[in-house]
Amino acid sequence: MKNYINNKFSKYLFAISIPLGIALSCTPESNIRDGIKEITFKPTASTTLITEGETIKYQDSSLNVSKRIWTFEGGSTETSDEEIIEITYDDASEINDGIPVGYLTTLEVTHEDGSITKNSFKVDVYNHVKPEFSADKNAALMGSEISFTNLSEYAESKWEDAQEKDVYFWSFPGGIPETSNEENPKVTYPNTGDYPVALAIFRSAPEDKAVIVKENFIKIVDVQVIGATSNRMAELGSKIALTYETALQATDASKFSVLVDGTAVNISAVNIKYGDDTTYEIVLETPIVDNQVVSLSYEGGDFASTGELLGPIVDLGIENNVINLLKDKNPGFESDGPGGFPDAGWGNWDGTANNPEVYAVIDSDKHSGNNSLQITMDGTGTGWILNTTGHEVVEEGTYRLTVWAKASVDGIPLDFRSVTPNWSNVHTANETLTTEWAEYTLEFSTVGDENLNRNYWHVLRPNEASNGVQVFLDDISLYRID
């Protein structure tokens, strides 16, 4: 759209009478006097380019008419036999690759001599101008420059020469400059205060105009700008927790963007964390998984409840704590070939039970990957113990321990636990297995634990199980989820 200063948006009137079917014919033998034949088919329209909701006046001035049929695609009347008729178009015609497809208007005339003449043409019906804009920040320090982006739709005229008369007119009370005809202006605000912004648009062809005013759209302050004090993944990669030193106020999710392995991901919402008004929870549509690199950007402009301005964030690396803390413990038994007890990551209380007849890595029945662990009961033991070798140091927080398991018969009990050295802190889940693979979960908090070192145990209590009953384990994980 070309800049064109017209502060009052004076109307450009288009009084157009368009002939839609004129036939002139002459032969080499004719002279001027007898070579001009009478025009017998002459439909006209006041215009073929309008804005939705406007009206076109059609007239058929054809001669020797015995019958006429108008057909108006998209019009207020579908068909007519009137010589003069006005048709209103309430809906804009379809736009394909920026070009209006147009509505088809047809006139078919049957003359008194029985001949039929027919002609069709397109009517372009444009949408009303829809003004809209955004700013790179809605709050800034005194003297800051703010960039405005025009997001308006249907603001450009159809023809290039008419586009010279199209107008953007911005109004920035309190800003420098106070007005602008640029499409995407930059404005500096030298004084504190709350300021409105207005954008008026005039489109020349088809003619239309619209104004949008956003009150208190810009806030200029002279206060401290603060940044986040910490950030991390939360709820098993479903959220990013962004924490400040002071209480926060509600914000718009569109101010945030997240990249995962360099690709933008959708943000469902940005909420203030329940019970902690110093933390934003940025909710992701797709949870983060192990080893993904995550970065966060925030355009800034919000204020803490105490008045500090939250500064912008650019490509802030987010600590991806979506890590299986048992990842080095051979959690899917993939480090072993089929055979006996797992070679890596696992141990057992009872050395006599630690043998291939009881424990065997297998590849014939697994939840995922290549292998699982099969434990075979003899019907006499009081329990079968499988534990990770060594204790994993964990921080205070909330954790989720999961295991995929099944049994050769329904009803086999599975007791699995997270314990600290000397059993000073124990968290236990009790489940009953079926013959189908299922995920079993234990969630626990280590806040206030005397010792934060953790070991993972499977304890099977199959006293009632018959000799030869088997339990299968796979894909064991321990995640921090808070």
XYZ file of C-alpha atoms in Angstrom:
482
model
C 0.000 0.000 0.000
C 1.445 3.367 -0.989
C 1.507 6.266 1.463
C -1.058 8.923 0.680
C -1.912 11.708 3.118
C -5.626 12.349 3.308
C -6.463 13.064 6.929
C -10.181 13.442 6.384
C -10.414 10.424 4.106
C -12.409 12.282 1.447
C -14.674 10.026 -0.526
C -13.775 9.023 -4.012
C -16.992 8.550 -5.904
C -17.067 5.987 -8.660
C -19.953 6.668 -11.011
C -19.277 3.903 -13.476
C -21.545 2.756 -16.217
C -20.075 -0.379 -17.746
C -21.350 -1.760 -21.066
C -21.176 -5.507 -20.895
C -21.973 -6.626 -24.396
C -21.586 -4.421 -27.482
C -21.379 -5.815 -30.992
C -20.114 -3.610 -33.815
C -19.630 -5.071 -37.247
C -18.737 -3.810 -40.668
C -17.555 -5.364 -43.908
C -14.830 -4.196 -46.293
C -17.494 -3.259 -48.817
C -19.472 -1.066 -46.440
C -19.146 2.676 -46.022
C -19.456 4.614 -42.797
C -23.134 5.341 -43.315
C -24.361 1.790 -43.865
C -21.568 -0.141 -42.107
C -22.593 0.579 -38.500
C -25.098 -2.008 -37.436
C -27.656 -1.456 -34.768
C -26.688 -2.669 -31.274
C -29.258 -5.244 -30.203
C -27.648 -6.598 -26.991
C -26.689 -4.052 -24.349
C -26.581 -4.939 -20.616
C -24.877 -2.442 -18.287
C -23.878 -2.337 -14.600
C -23.146 0.673 -12.431
C -19.896 -1.061 -11.356
C -18.362 -4.512 -11.087
C -16.237 -3.759 -7.999
C -17.882 -3.177 -4.637
C -17.511 -3.815 -0.911
C -19.688 -6.409 0.790
C -23.133 -5.090 1.658
C -23.239 -2.682 -1.288
C -25.567 -2.649 -4.304
C -25.064 -2.763 -8.069
C -27.655 -1.370 -10.487
C -28.117 -3.484 -13.619
C -29.940 -2.392 -16.781
C -30.703 -4.246 -20.000
C -31.015 -1.854 -22.963
C -31.123 -4.583 -25.579
C -33.508 -4.126 -28.518
C -36.335 -6.312 -29.758
C -36.463 -8.322 -26.528
C -39.147 -10.939 -26.146
C -37.608 -12.547 -23.051
C -34.697 -11.885 -20.703
C -33.203 -13.887 -17.830
C -30.706 -12.355 -15.409
C -28.771 -14.723 -13.097
C -26.946 -13.200 -10.125
C -24.502 -15.515 -8.334
C -24.043 -14.364 -4.723
C -26.670 -11.650 -5.059
C -29.751 -10.795 -3.024
C -31.886 -12.005 -5.953
C -30.922 -15.155 -7.821
C -32.784 -14.534 -11.090
C -34.861 -11.772 -12.663
C -36.544 -10.775 -15.927
C -36.576 -7.057 -15.051
C -35.117 -4.499 -17.420
C -33.635 -2.550 -14.477
C -32.814 -4.156 -11.155
C -30.657 -3.436 -8.108
C -28.767 -6.349 -6.536
C -27.121 -6.285 -3.099
C -24.138 -8.495 -2.291
C -23.955 -9.238 1.428
C -20.965 -11.561 1.327
C -17.522 -11.001 -0.129
C -16.532 -13.189 -3.052
C -13.905 -15.863 -2.582
C -10.230 -14.867 -2.718
C -7.723 -17.249 -4.292
C -4.018 -16.459 -3.822
C -4.920 -12.847 -3.071
C -7.073 -12.476 -6.190
C -10.883 -12.263 -5.892
C -12.595 -15.066 -7.772
C -15.724 -12.969 -8.225
C -19.410 -13.757 -8.589
C -20.742 -14.646 -12.039
C -23.549 -12.508 -13.477
C -25.273 -13.702 -16.665
C -27.844 -12.153 -18.977
C -29.597 -14.220 -21.640
C -31.816 -12.344 -24.093
C -34.234 -13.937 -26.555
C -34.986 -11.529 -29.385
C -38.262 -11.206 -31.296
C -36.721 -12.998 -34.276
C -36.001 -15.999 -32.036
C -32.255 -15.428 -31.817
C -30.610 -15.748 -28.408
C -27.722 -13.658 -27.115
C -25.964 -14.489 -23.832
C -23.084 -12.920 -21.914
C -21.455 -13.510 -18.508
C -19.069 -11.397 -16.453
C -17.549 -11.315 -12.967
C -18.417 -9.045 -10.060
C -15.692 -8.607 -7.432
C -17.092 -8.132 -3.931
C -14.362 -7.212 -1.419
C -14.420 -7.698 2.319
C -14.688 -4.663 4.528
C -11.317 -3.373 5.681
C -10.424 -5.030 8.974
C -7.932 -2.857 10.862
C -5.689 -4.529 13.428
C -2.204 -3.981 14.817
C 0.213 -5.117 17.483
C 3.273 -3.727 19.251
C 6.541 -5.421 20.084
C 5.863 -4.454 23.699
C 2.921 -2.922 25.502
C 4.940 -1.598 28.418
C 8.351 0.016 28.345
C 10.654 2.397 30.111
C 10.402 6.112 29.478
C 12.259 6.973 26.255
C 11.963 3.490 24.796
C 11.167 2.935 21.126
C 8.172 0.742 20.343
C 7.644 -0.939 16.985
C 4.089 -1.266 15.683
C 3.042 -3.920 13.180
C 0.060 -3.441 10.906
C -2.020 -6.637 10.898
C -4.944 -5.244 8.921
C -6.745 -7.281 6.289
C -8.347 -6.299 2.964
C -6.722 -2.860 3.025
C -5.246 -2.834 -0.490
C -7.140 -1.615 -3.575
C -7.574 -3.872 -6.569
C -5.697 -1.740 -9.084
C -2.182 -0.418 -8.773
C -3.096 3.182 -9.616
C -5.871 3.083 -7.011
C -3.401 1.783 -4.427
C -1.659 5.167 -4.677
C -4.721 6.618 -2.955
C -4.896 3.995 -0.180
C -4.086 5.444 3.234
C -2.795 4.268 6.605
C -3.195 6.927 9.256
C -1.775 6.179 12.704
C -2.346 8.307 15.783
C 0.050 8.071 18.750
C -0.943 10.567 21.465
C 2.100 11.175 23.657
C 4.463 9.596 21.165
C 7.106 10.850 18.770
C 5.927 11.049 16.051
C 2.306 11.645 17.023
C 1.016 10.564 13.606
C 2.344 8.388 10.810
C 1.393 7.091 7.365
C 3.961 4.304 7.439
C 2.701 0.759 7.341
C 4.799 -0.346 10.354
C 5.954 2.729 12.260
C 8.320 3.081 15.214
C 7.409 5.460 18.036
C 9.269 6.808 21.075
C 7.443 7.825 24.243
C 9.361 10.426 26.281
C 7.022 10.561 29.282
C 5.398 8.103 31.640
C 1.700 7.372 31.305
C -0.932 5.188 29.669
C -1.476 5.967 25.985
C -4.042 4.975 23.344
C -3.158 4.051 19.780
C -5.457 4.415 16.756
C -5.194 3.190 13.184
C -7.499 4.467 10.420
C -7.468 2.921 6.942
C -8.948 4.188 3.684
C -9.150 1.852 0.682
C -9.735 3.484 -2.661
C -11.115 0.706 -4.865
C -13.513 -0.617 -3.886
C -13.954 2.239 -1.485
C -14.037 1.436 2.226
C -12.682 2.844 5.465
C -12.376 1.687 9.066
C -10.818 2.767 12.343
C -9.580 0.822 15.339
C -8.735 2.475 18.678
C -7.027 0.661 21.541
C -7.276 2.573 24.785
C -4.383 2.396 27.276
C -2.528 0.196 24.792
C 0.922 1.508 25.736
C 2.179 1.930 29.290
C 5.345 3.959 29.812
C 7.014 3.769 33.219
C 10.135 4.819 35.046
C 10.717 1.753 37.203
C 13.147 -1.079 37.682
C 13.250 -3.754 34.989
C 13.638 -7.264 36.410
C 14.406 -10.672 34.951
C 13.535 -14.231 35.895
C 15.524 -15.800 38.721
C 15.118 -19.426 37.619
C 13.623 -21.612 34.939
C 13.138 -25.342 34.508
C 10.904 -27.995 33.039
C 7.944 -29.110 35.151
C 5.296 -31.814 35.145
C 7.346 -34.236 33.098
C 8.046 -31.796 30.297
C 4.496 -30.490 29.936
C 5.304 -27.092 31.440
C 8.112 -24.578 31.785
C 8.340 -22.911 35.187
C 9.620 -19.311 34.969
C 10.159 -17.769 38.399
C 10.682 -14.146 39.485
C 11.415 -12.589 42.880
C 8.031 -10.913 43.157
C 4.365 -11.661 42.619
C 3.238 -11.728 38.995
C 0.122 -10.669 37.153
C -1.783 -12.457 34.377
C -0.213 -12.329 30.925
C -0.898 -13.311 27.317
C 0.544 -16.568 25.960
C 1.247 -14.881 22.621
C 4.089 -12.967 24.291
C 6.021 -16.205 24.726
C 7.638 -18.522 22.209
C 9.419 -21.835 22.739
C 11.879 -23.629 20.491
C 12.538 -27.356 20.864
C 15.579 -28.550 18.947
C 15.304 -25.312 16.951
C 11.636 -25.757 15.966
C 8.776 -23.652 17.341
C 6.210 -25.534 19.440
C 2.704 -24.483 20.390
C 1.961 -22.996 23.796
C -1.473 -23.855 25.194
C -1.519 -21.260 27.968
C 0.585 -19.235 30.366
C -0.751 -19.355 33.919
C 0.344 -18.178 37.316
C 1.217 -21.291 39.292
C -1.357 -22.258 41.878
C 0.017 -21.520 45.334
C 3.079 -19.700 43.957
C 2.315 -16.291 42.439
C 5.990 -15.700 41.622
C 6.020 -18.381 38.900
C 4.584 -18.482 35.398
C 3.677 -21.949 34.136
C 4.077 -22.081 30.352
C 1.907 -25.005 29.222
C 3.148 -26.844 26.120
C 0.875 -28.753 23.742
C 3.542 -31.427 23.248
C 5.612 -32.536 26.265
C 9.400 -32.319 26.149
C 11.286 -35.626 26.169
C 14.809 -36.771 27.025
C 17.724 -34.945 25.414
C 15.697 -32.236 23.636
C 17.192 -28.738 23.666
C 14.664 -26.133 24.781
C 14.831 -22.325 24.623
C 12.345 -19.638 25.632
C 11.747 -16.101 24.356
C 9.465 -13.502 25.938
C 8.757 -10.110 24.414
C 8.507 -8.457 27.840
C 6.267 -5.571 28.789
C 4.323 -7.094 31.674
C 4.532 -5.762 35.195
C 4.929 -7.501 38.502
C 2.208 -6.705 41.015
C 4.692 -4.482 42.867
C 5.307 -2.398 39.748
C 8.574 -3.734 38.344
C 8.711 -4.182 34.584
C 9.430 -7.730 33.434
C 12.258 -7.514 30.945
C 12.293 -9.368 27.626
C 13.940 -12.778 27.267
C 15.735 -13.905 24.113
C 16.566 -17.575 23.500
C 16.899 -18.445 27.179
C 18.085 -22.018 27.567
C 15.653 -24.023 29.680
C 17.014 -26.690 31.976
C 15.603 -29.904 30.545
C 15.228 -32.081 33.598
C 13.040 -34.528 31.692
C 15.701 -37.158 32.230
C 15.200 -40.740 33.244
C 17.330 -40.837 36.377
C 17.724 -44.574 35.799
C 18.958 -44.104 32.231
C 22.401 -45.473 33.157
C 20.851 -48.486 34.888
C 19.872 -50.319 31.716
C 16.139 -49.501 32.250
C 14.907 -51.456 29.222
C 17.418 -54.317 29.554
C 18.754 -53.341 26.132
C 22.410 -53.691 27.150
C 22.088 -57.456 27.413
C 21.617 -60.240 24.965
C 18.984 -62.874 25.762
C 20.149 -65.112 28.581
C 20.550 -64.718 32.302
C 20.527 -61.944 34.859
C 21.080 -58.429 33.450
C 24.763 -57.702 33.064
C 24.471 -53.983 33.713
C 22.624 -51.772 36.217
C 20.854 -54.349 38.367
C 21.450 -56.351 41.525
C 19.639 -58.685 43.919
C 19.429 -59.234 47.635
C 19.371 -62.983 47.492
C 22.352 -64.399 45.630
C 20.779 -67.817 45.433
C 17.899 -66.379 43.441
C 20.230 -64.539 41.098
C 20.500 -67.226 38.453
C 19.254 -67.800 34.887
C 16.519 -70.179 36.024
C 14.897 -67.317 37.916
C 16.031 -64.171 36.085
C 16.485 -64.099 32.318
C 16.698 -61.299 29.777
C 14.459 -62.340 26.868
C 13.611 -60.989 23.408
C 10.388 -62.916 22.825
C 7.954 -60.799 24.882
C 8.675 -57.123 25.552
C 6.905 -53.808 25.897
C 9.324 -51.918 23.637
C 12.821 -52.197 22.271
C 14.497 -55.574 21.900
C 14.382 -57.070 25.383
C 12.569 -57.410 28.668
C 13.316 -59.194 31.940
C 11.512 -62.434 32.763
C 11.317 -63.575 36.391
C 10.164 -67.160 36.977
C 8.568 -68.173 40.308
C 9.062 -71.540 42.039
C 6.042 -71.255 44.346
C 8.118 -71.342 47.532
C 9.891 -68.015 47.849
C 8.701 -65.208 50.066
C 9.777 -62.591 47.562
C 11.919 -61.873 44.584
C 14.041 -58.764 44.746
C 15.348 -56.734 41.821
C 17.103 -53.471 42.593
C 19.289 -50.905 40.880
C 22.946 -51.136 41.751
C 23.959 -48.165 43.868
C 21.918 -45.195 45.027
C 21.056 -42.275 42.792
C 21.311 -38.833 44.391
C 18.065 -36.888 43.958
C 17.111 -33.358 44.963
C 14.127 -32.386 47.049
C 11.099 -32.533 44.788
C 8.303 -34.665 43.405
C 9.107 -37.791 41.413
C 7.369 -40.413 39.322
C 8.610 -44.002 39.292
C 7.118 -46.186 36.547
C 7.495 -49.735 35.340
C 5.838 -51.630 32.512
C 4.905 -55.140 33.648
C 2.737 -58.181 32.979
C 2.439 -61.750 34.262
C 1.758 -65.119 32.706
C -1.436 -65.341 34.788
C -3.707 -62.670 36.236
C -3.504 -61.602 39.852
C 0.230 -61.650 40.609
C 1.115 -58.904 43.138
C 3.927 -56.449 42.426
C 5.423 -54.325 45.188
C 7.812 -51.654 43.965
C 9.541 -49.022 46.028
C 11.880 -46.075 46.165
C 14.099 -46.313 49.229
C 17.046 -44.475 50.781
C 20.048 -46.070 52.474
C 19.176 -47.727 55.753
C 15.499 -47.469 54.759
C 15.249 -44.048 56.409
C 12.706 -42.998 53.755
C 10.531 -45.459 51.866
C 7.787 -44.945 49.282
C 5.869 -48.005 48.104
C 3.235 -48.924 45.543
C 1.354 -52.203 45.401
C -0.154 -53.381 42.139
C -1.784 -56.520 40.784
C -0.523 -57.640 37.406
C -2.544 -58.946 34.477
C -1.519 -60.860 31.382
C -1.323 -57.618 29.347
C 1.494 -55.093 29.400
C 0.522 -52.121 31.548
C 2.288 -49.142 33.072
C 2.351 -48.935 36.861
C 3.217 -45.676 38.593
C 4.388 -44.483 41.987
C 4.538 -40.748 42.676
C 6.321 -39.506 45.775
C 7.906 -36.403 47.284
C 11.376 -36.228 48.792
C 10.778 -32.882 50.480
C 11.969 -33.187 54.086
C 13.655 -36.566 53.593
C 16.532 -37.266 55.952
C 18.538 -38.758 53.109
C 18.037 -37.960 49.426
C 19.991 -40.888 47.950
C 17.522 -43.237 46.275
C 17.482 -46.826 45.162
C 14.746 -48.517 43.167
C 13.413 -51.912 44.190
C 11.007 -54.439 42.728
C 9.673 -56.741 45.405
C 7.452 -59.581 44.192
C 5.309 -61.320 46.799
C 4.103 -64.404 44.936
C 3.533 -66.805 47.850
C 0.319 -67.956 46.261
C 1.821 -68.261 42.774
C 2.272 -71.678 41.320
C 5.616 -72.987 40.260
C 6.517 -71.617 36.834
C 4.457 -68.426 36.970
C 6.361 -65.654 35.206
C 6.534 -61.891 35.622
C 7.868 -59.634 32.853
C 9.385 -56.186 33.475
C 10.434 -53.478 30.999
C 11.040 -49.734 30.539
C 11.674 -48.668 34.129
C 11.965 -44.931 34.697
C 12.365 -42.364 37.443
C 11.538 -38.743 36.543
C 11.307 -35.555 38.505
C 7.907 -34.075 37.665
C 7.451 -30.899 39.727
